[in-house]
Amino acid sequence: MGVSQLLALMGINLLGMMTPGPDIFLVTRLATRSRRHALAAVFGIATGLFVWVSLTVMGAAALLTAYPALLGAIQVAGGGWIFYMGVRMLQAARAQWGQPVAGADAVDVLGTPATCYRHGLATNLSNPKVVIYLSAIIAPMLPASPSVLTGVEVVAAMVASNIFGFGLLSLSISTERLRSRFLAMSQWIDLAAGVFFLVAGTLLVLSGVREFV
C-alpha cells in the first residue's frame, strides 16, 4: 500500500474519532483529572483498535454479517459494560457533589492508570460493529489479495493515528490552564459522561437484542 493511501486512511480515522462516542468521552473525563490516567486509557483504546483492525484485515466483517447472533451477543455484552461504566461515573459524580475537588486524589476518583488502561480497552472492544465500519473504509484501499506486509501497514497506520488523535486530546485538556477550568466542572463532566454511557450502553444492548429477533 502506498504512502498516500496510508495517509488518507489515517486522515479518515482521525475524522471519525471526532464523532462523539464512548472513547472520546472517557478520554476527556480522565484528562480533566490526570494526564497519566488519560494516556493510560488512550493506550487501552489503541489496544482495542489493534484487535478490531487486525480482525478487519482478516475478514471478520464477513463473519459478523454471516452470523448476526454472534454480533448480537457481543453487542449485548459490550452494551452491558458501557452501561456499568455509566453507573460508575454517576456514582463518582454523586460522591463529589458539593465537595472540594482541587485536592482530590486522582487515584481515589479514577482508580490506577492500569485500571484506566483496562477501561479504555473494554470500552473500545464493546462495540463489534466497528469492524463493519472499518471494513467500509479499509476494504476499498486494499488490493484483492493483500499481503501480510500490507495488513501490518494498515494496522500500524490506524493504531498510530488513534494514539496521535486521542493522545493530543489528552495532552491539550490536561494542560494546567485548561485542567483547572475543567476541574471546577468535574462533577458535571462525570454526570454528562455517565448519562451518555447509560444511553449508549442501552442502545447497544437493544441493537444486539434485535440481532436475535
Short mmCIF file of C-alpha atoms in Angstrom, two decimals:
data_model
loop_
_atom_site.label_atom_id
_atom_site.label_comp_id
_atom_site.label_asym_id
_atom_site.label_seq_id
_atom_site.Cartn_x
_atom_site.Cartn_y
_atom_site.Cartn_z
CA MET A 1 0.00 0.00 0.00
CA GLY A 2 1.34 3.42 -0.96
CA VAL A 3 2.19 6.21 1.45
CA SER A 4 -0.61 8.40 0.09
CA GLN A 5 -3.18 5.67 0.75
CA LEU A 6 -1.93 5.12 4.28
CA LEU A 7 -2.04 8.86 4.99
CA ALA A 8 -5.58 9.03 3.59
CA LEU A 9 -6.58 6.12 5.84
CA MET A 10 -5.07 7.86 8.86
CA GLY A 11 -6.87 11.09 7.98
CA ILE A 12 -10.23 9.31 7.68
CA ASN A 13 -9.64 7.62 11.02
CA LEU A 14 -8.80 10.94 12.70
CA LEU A 15 -12.00 12.49 11.33
CA GLY A 16 -14.02 9.51 12.55
CA MET A 17 -12.51 9.87 16.02
CA MET A 18 -14.01 13.36 16.30
CA THR A 19 -17.51 11.87 16.33
CA PRO A 20 -18.84 11.84 19.91
CA GLY A 21 -18.64 8.33 21.33
CA PRO A 22 -17.66 6.39 24.45
CA ASP A 23 -13.93 6.55 23.65
CA ILE A 24 -13.75 10.32 23.39
CA PHE A 25 -15.99 10.83 26.44
CA LEU A 26 -13.79 8.51 28.50
CA VAL A 27 -10.55 10.23 27.49
CA THR A 28 -11.99 13.71 28.06
CA ARG A 29 -13.27 12.80 31.52
CA LEU A 30 -9.93 11.31 32.57
CA ALA A 31 -7.85 14.15 31.11
CA THR A 32 -9.68 16.71 33.24
CA ARG A 33 -8.28 14.91 36.28
CA SER A 34 -4.97 13.36 35.30
CA ARG A 35 -2.82 13.30 32.17
CA ARG A 36 -1.27 9.98 33.20
CA HIS A 37 -4.64 8.29 33.65
CA ALA A 38 -5.93 9.68 30.35
CA LEU A 39 -2.89 8.47 28.42
CA ALA A 40 -3.25 5.04 30.02
CA ALA A 41 -6.81 4.90 28.68
CA VAL A 42 -5.58 6.07 25.26
CA PHE A 43 -3.24 3.09 25.05
CA GLY A 44 -6.07 0.82 26.18
CA ILE A 45 -8.27 2.19 23.39
CA ALA A 46 -5.41 1.73 20.92
CA THR A 47 -5.02 -1.89 22.02
CA GLY A 48 -8.71 -2.46 21.36
CA LEU A 49 -8.41 -0.83 17.96
CA PHE A 50 -5.41 -3.06 17.20
CA VAL A 51 -7.67 -6.07 17.78
CA TRP A 52 -10.51 -4.70 15.63
CA VAL A 53 -8.31 -3.61 12.72
CA SER A 54 -6.45 -6.93 12.75
CA LEU A 55 -9.78 -8.77 12.61
CA THR A 56 -10.99 -6.45 9.86
CA VAL A 57 -7.94 -7.13 7.71
CA MET A 58 -8.55 -10.86 8.23
CA GLY A 59 -12.16 -10.52 7.02
CA ALA A 60 -14.10 -10.53 10.30
CA ALA A 61 -16.80 -8.25 8.84
CA ALA A 62 -17.98 -11.08 6.60
CA LEU A 63 -18.14 -13.41 9.62
CA LEU A 64 -20.23 -10.99 11.67
CA THR A 65 -22.54 -10.39 8.70
CA ALA A 66 -22.97 -14.14 8.16
CA TYR A 67 -23.63 -14.82 11.86
CA PRO A 68 -25.76 -11.95 13.24
CA ALA A 69 -26.30 -13.82 16.52
CA LEU A 70 -22.56 -13.57 17.21
CA LEU A 71 -22.68 -9.85 16.52
CA GLY A 72 -25.71 -9.52 18.78
CA ALA A 73 -24.12 -11.42 21.65
CA ILE A 74 -21.01 -9.24 21.58
CA GLN A 75 -23.15 -6.10 21.41
CA VAL A 76 -25.25 -7.14 24.41
CA ALA A 77 -22.12 -7.89 26.45
CA GLY A 78 -20.43 -4.67 25.32
CA GLY A 79 -23.53 -2.61 25.95
CA GLY A 80 -23.76 -4.05 29.44
CA TRP A 81 -20.19 -2.96 30.11
CA ILE A 82 -20.83 0.57 28.78
CA PHE A 83 -23.97 0.80 30.96
CA TYR A 84 -21.98 -0.32 34.01
CA MET A 85 -19.35 2.34 33.27
CA GLY A 86 -22.13 4.92 33.13
CA VAL A 87 -23.40 3.86 36.54
CA ARG A 88 -19.89 4.14 37.99
CA MET A 89 -19.48 7.64 36.54
CA LEU A 90 -22.80 8.76 38.02
CA GLN A 91 -21.73 7.34 41.37
CA ALA A 92 -18.49 9.31 41.12
CA ALA A 93 -20.44 12.48 40.32
CA ARG A 94 -22.73 11.91 43.30
CA ALA A 95 -19.81 11.26 45.66
CA GLN A 96 -18.11 14.51 44.60
CA TRP A 97 -21.22 16.70 44.65
CA GLY A 98 -20.73 19.67 46.90
CA GLN A 99 -17.22 18.54 47.83
CA PRO A 100 -13.97 20.43 47.07
CA VAL A 101 -12.33 18.87 44.01
CA ALA A 102 -9.00 20.65 43.72
CA GLY A 103 -7.26 18.46 46.27
CA ALA A 104 -8.91 15.16 45.39
CA ASP A 105 -6.52 12.33 44.63
CA ALA A 106 -6.88 11.13 41.02
CA VAL A 107 -6.41 7.52 42.13
CA ASP A 108 -9.32 7.86 44.57
CA VAL A 109 -11.61 9.16 41.83
CA LEU A 110 -10.33 7.36 38.72
CA GLY A 111 -8.52 4.29 40.01
CA THR A 112 -4.96 3.42 39.00
CA PRO A 113 -3.57 4.04 35.49
CA ALA A 114 -3.73 0.26 34.96
CA THR A 115 -7.45 0.39 35.72
CA CYS A 116 -7.88 3.22 33.21
CA TYR A 117 -5.98 1.18 30.61
CA ARG A 118 -8.41 -1.70 31.12
CA HIS A 119 -11.38 0.67 30.95
CA GLY A 120 -10.09 2.10 27.66
CA LEU A 121 -9.57 -1.39 26.25
CA ALA A 122 -13.00 -2.66 27.33
CA THR A 123 -14.77 0.49 26.14
CA ASN A 124 -13.24 0.21 22.67
CA LEU A 125 -13.96 -3.52 22.43
CA SER A 126 -17.59 -3.04 23.49
CA ASN A 127 -18.97 -2.44 20.00
CA PRO A 128 -18.19 -5.09 17.37
CA LYS A 129 -19.89 -3.03 14.65
CA VAL A 130 -16.67 -1.05 14.46
CA VAL A 131 -15.39 -3.95 12.33
CA ILE A 132 -18.08 -3.25 9.74
CA TYR A 133 -17.23 0.47 9.80
CA LEU A 134 -13.52 -0.25 9.48
CA SER A 135 -14.17 -2.67 6.65
CA ALA A 136 -16.04 0.07 4.77
CA ILE A 137 -13.10 2.48 4.92
CA ILE A 138 -10.25 -0.03 4.66
CA ALA A 139 -11.52 -2.51 2.05
CA PRO A 140 -11.62 -0.02 -0.87
CA MET A 141 -7.92 0.71 -0.34
CA LEU A 142 -6.78 -2.90 -0.12
CA PRO A 143 -5.70 -4.97 -3.12
CA ALA A 144 -7.70 -8.11 -3.96
CA SER A 145 -5.24 -10.34 -2.09
CA PRO A 146 -3.42 -8.16 0.45
CA SER A 147 -0.04 -9.37 1.65
CA VAL A 148 0.88 -9.77 5.30
CA LEU A 149 3.03 -6.64 4.99
CA THR A 150 0.06 -4.64 3.71
CA GLY A 151 -2.03 -5.85 6.64
CA VAL A 152 0.69 -4.83 9.09
CA GLU A 153 0.94 -1.39 7.44
CA VAL A 154 -2.82 -0.84 7.73
CA VAL A 155 -2.92 -1.92 11.38
CA ALA A 156 0.09 0.26 12.24
CA ALA A 157 -1.37 3.30 10.45
CA MET A 158 -4.75 3.01 12.17
CA VAL A 159 -3.31 2.44 15.64
CA ALA A 160 -0.73 5.23 15.23
CA SER A 161 -3.38 7.75 14.14
CA ASN A 162 -5.58 6.67 17.05
CA ILE A 163 -2.80 7.22 19.60
CA PHE A 164 -1.93 10.55 17.97
CA GLY A 165 -5.51 11.84 17.99
CA PHE A 166 -6.54 10.79 21.47
CA GLY A 167 -3.06 11.49 22.83
CA LEU A 168 -3.23 15.05 21.51
CA LEU A 169 -6.68 15.46 23.06
CA SER A 170 -5.37 14.20 26.41
CA LEU A 171 -2.33 16.47 26.36
CA SER A 172 -4.41 19.50 25.38
CA ILE A 173 -7.09 19.09 28.03
CA SER A 174 -4.64 18.19 30.78
CA THR A 175 -2.58 21.37 30.45
CA GLU A 176 -2.64 23.30 33.74
CA ARG A 177 -4.67 26.17 32.31
CA LEU A 178 -7.44 24.05 30.81
CA ARG A 179 -7.40 21.39 33.50
CA SER A 180 -8.08 23.94 36.25
CA ARG A 181 -11.16 25.12 34.35
CA PHE A 182 -12.44 21.61 33.67
CA LEU A 183 -11.68 20.52 37.23
CA ALA A 184 -14.11 23.10 38.56
CA MET A 185 -16.80 21.37 36.49
CA SER A 186 -15.65 17.81 37.18
CA GLN A 187 -18.93 16.73 38.80
CA TRP A 188 -20.87 17.97 35.78
CA ILE A 189 -18.43 16.25 33.42
CA ASP A 190 -18.87 12.97 35.32
CA LEU A 191 -22.64 13.47 35.23
CA ALA A 192 -22.70 14.16 31.48
CA ALA A 193 -20.35 11.28 30.71
CA GLY A 194 -22.36 8.94 32.94
CA VAL A 195 -25.64 9.81 31.23
CA PHE A 196 -24.02 9.40 27.80
CA PHE A 197 -22.64 5.97 28.74
CA LEU A 198 -26.03 4.87 30.12
CA VAL A 199 -27.78 5.86 26.89
CA ALA A 200 -25.05 4.42 24.65
CA GLY A 201 -25.00 1.16 26.61
CA THR A 202 -28.78 0.81 26.46
CA LEU A 203 -28.85 1.46 22.71
CA LEU A 204 -26.04 -1.04 22.15
CA VAL A 205 -27.87 -3.73 24.14
CA LEU A 206 -31.11 -3.07 22.23
CA SER A 207 -29.21 -3.22 18.93
CA GLY A 208 -27.72 -6.55 19.98
CA VAL A 209 -31.10 -7.96 21.03
CA ARG A 210 -32.55 -7.07 17.62
CA GLU A 211 -29.95 -9.35 16.00
CA PHE A 212 -31.66 -12.30 17.71
CA VAL A 213 -35.16 -11.36 16.53
#
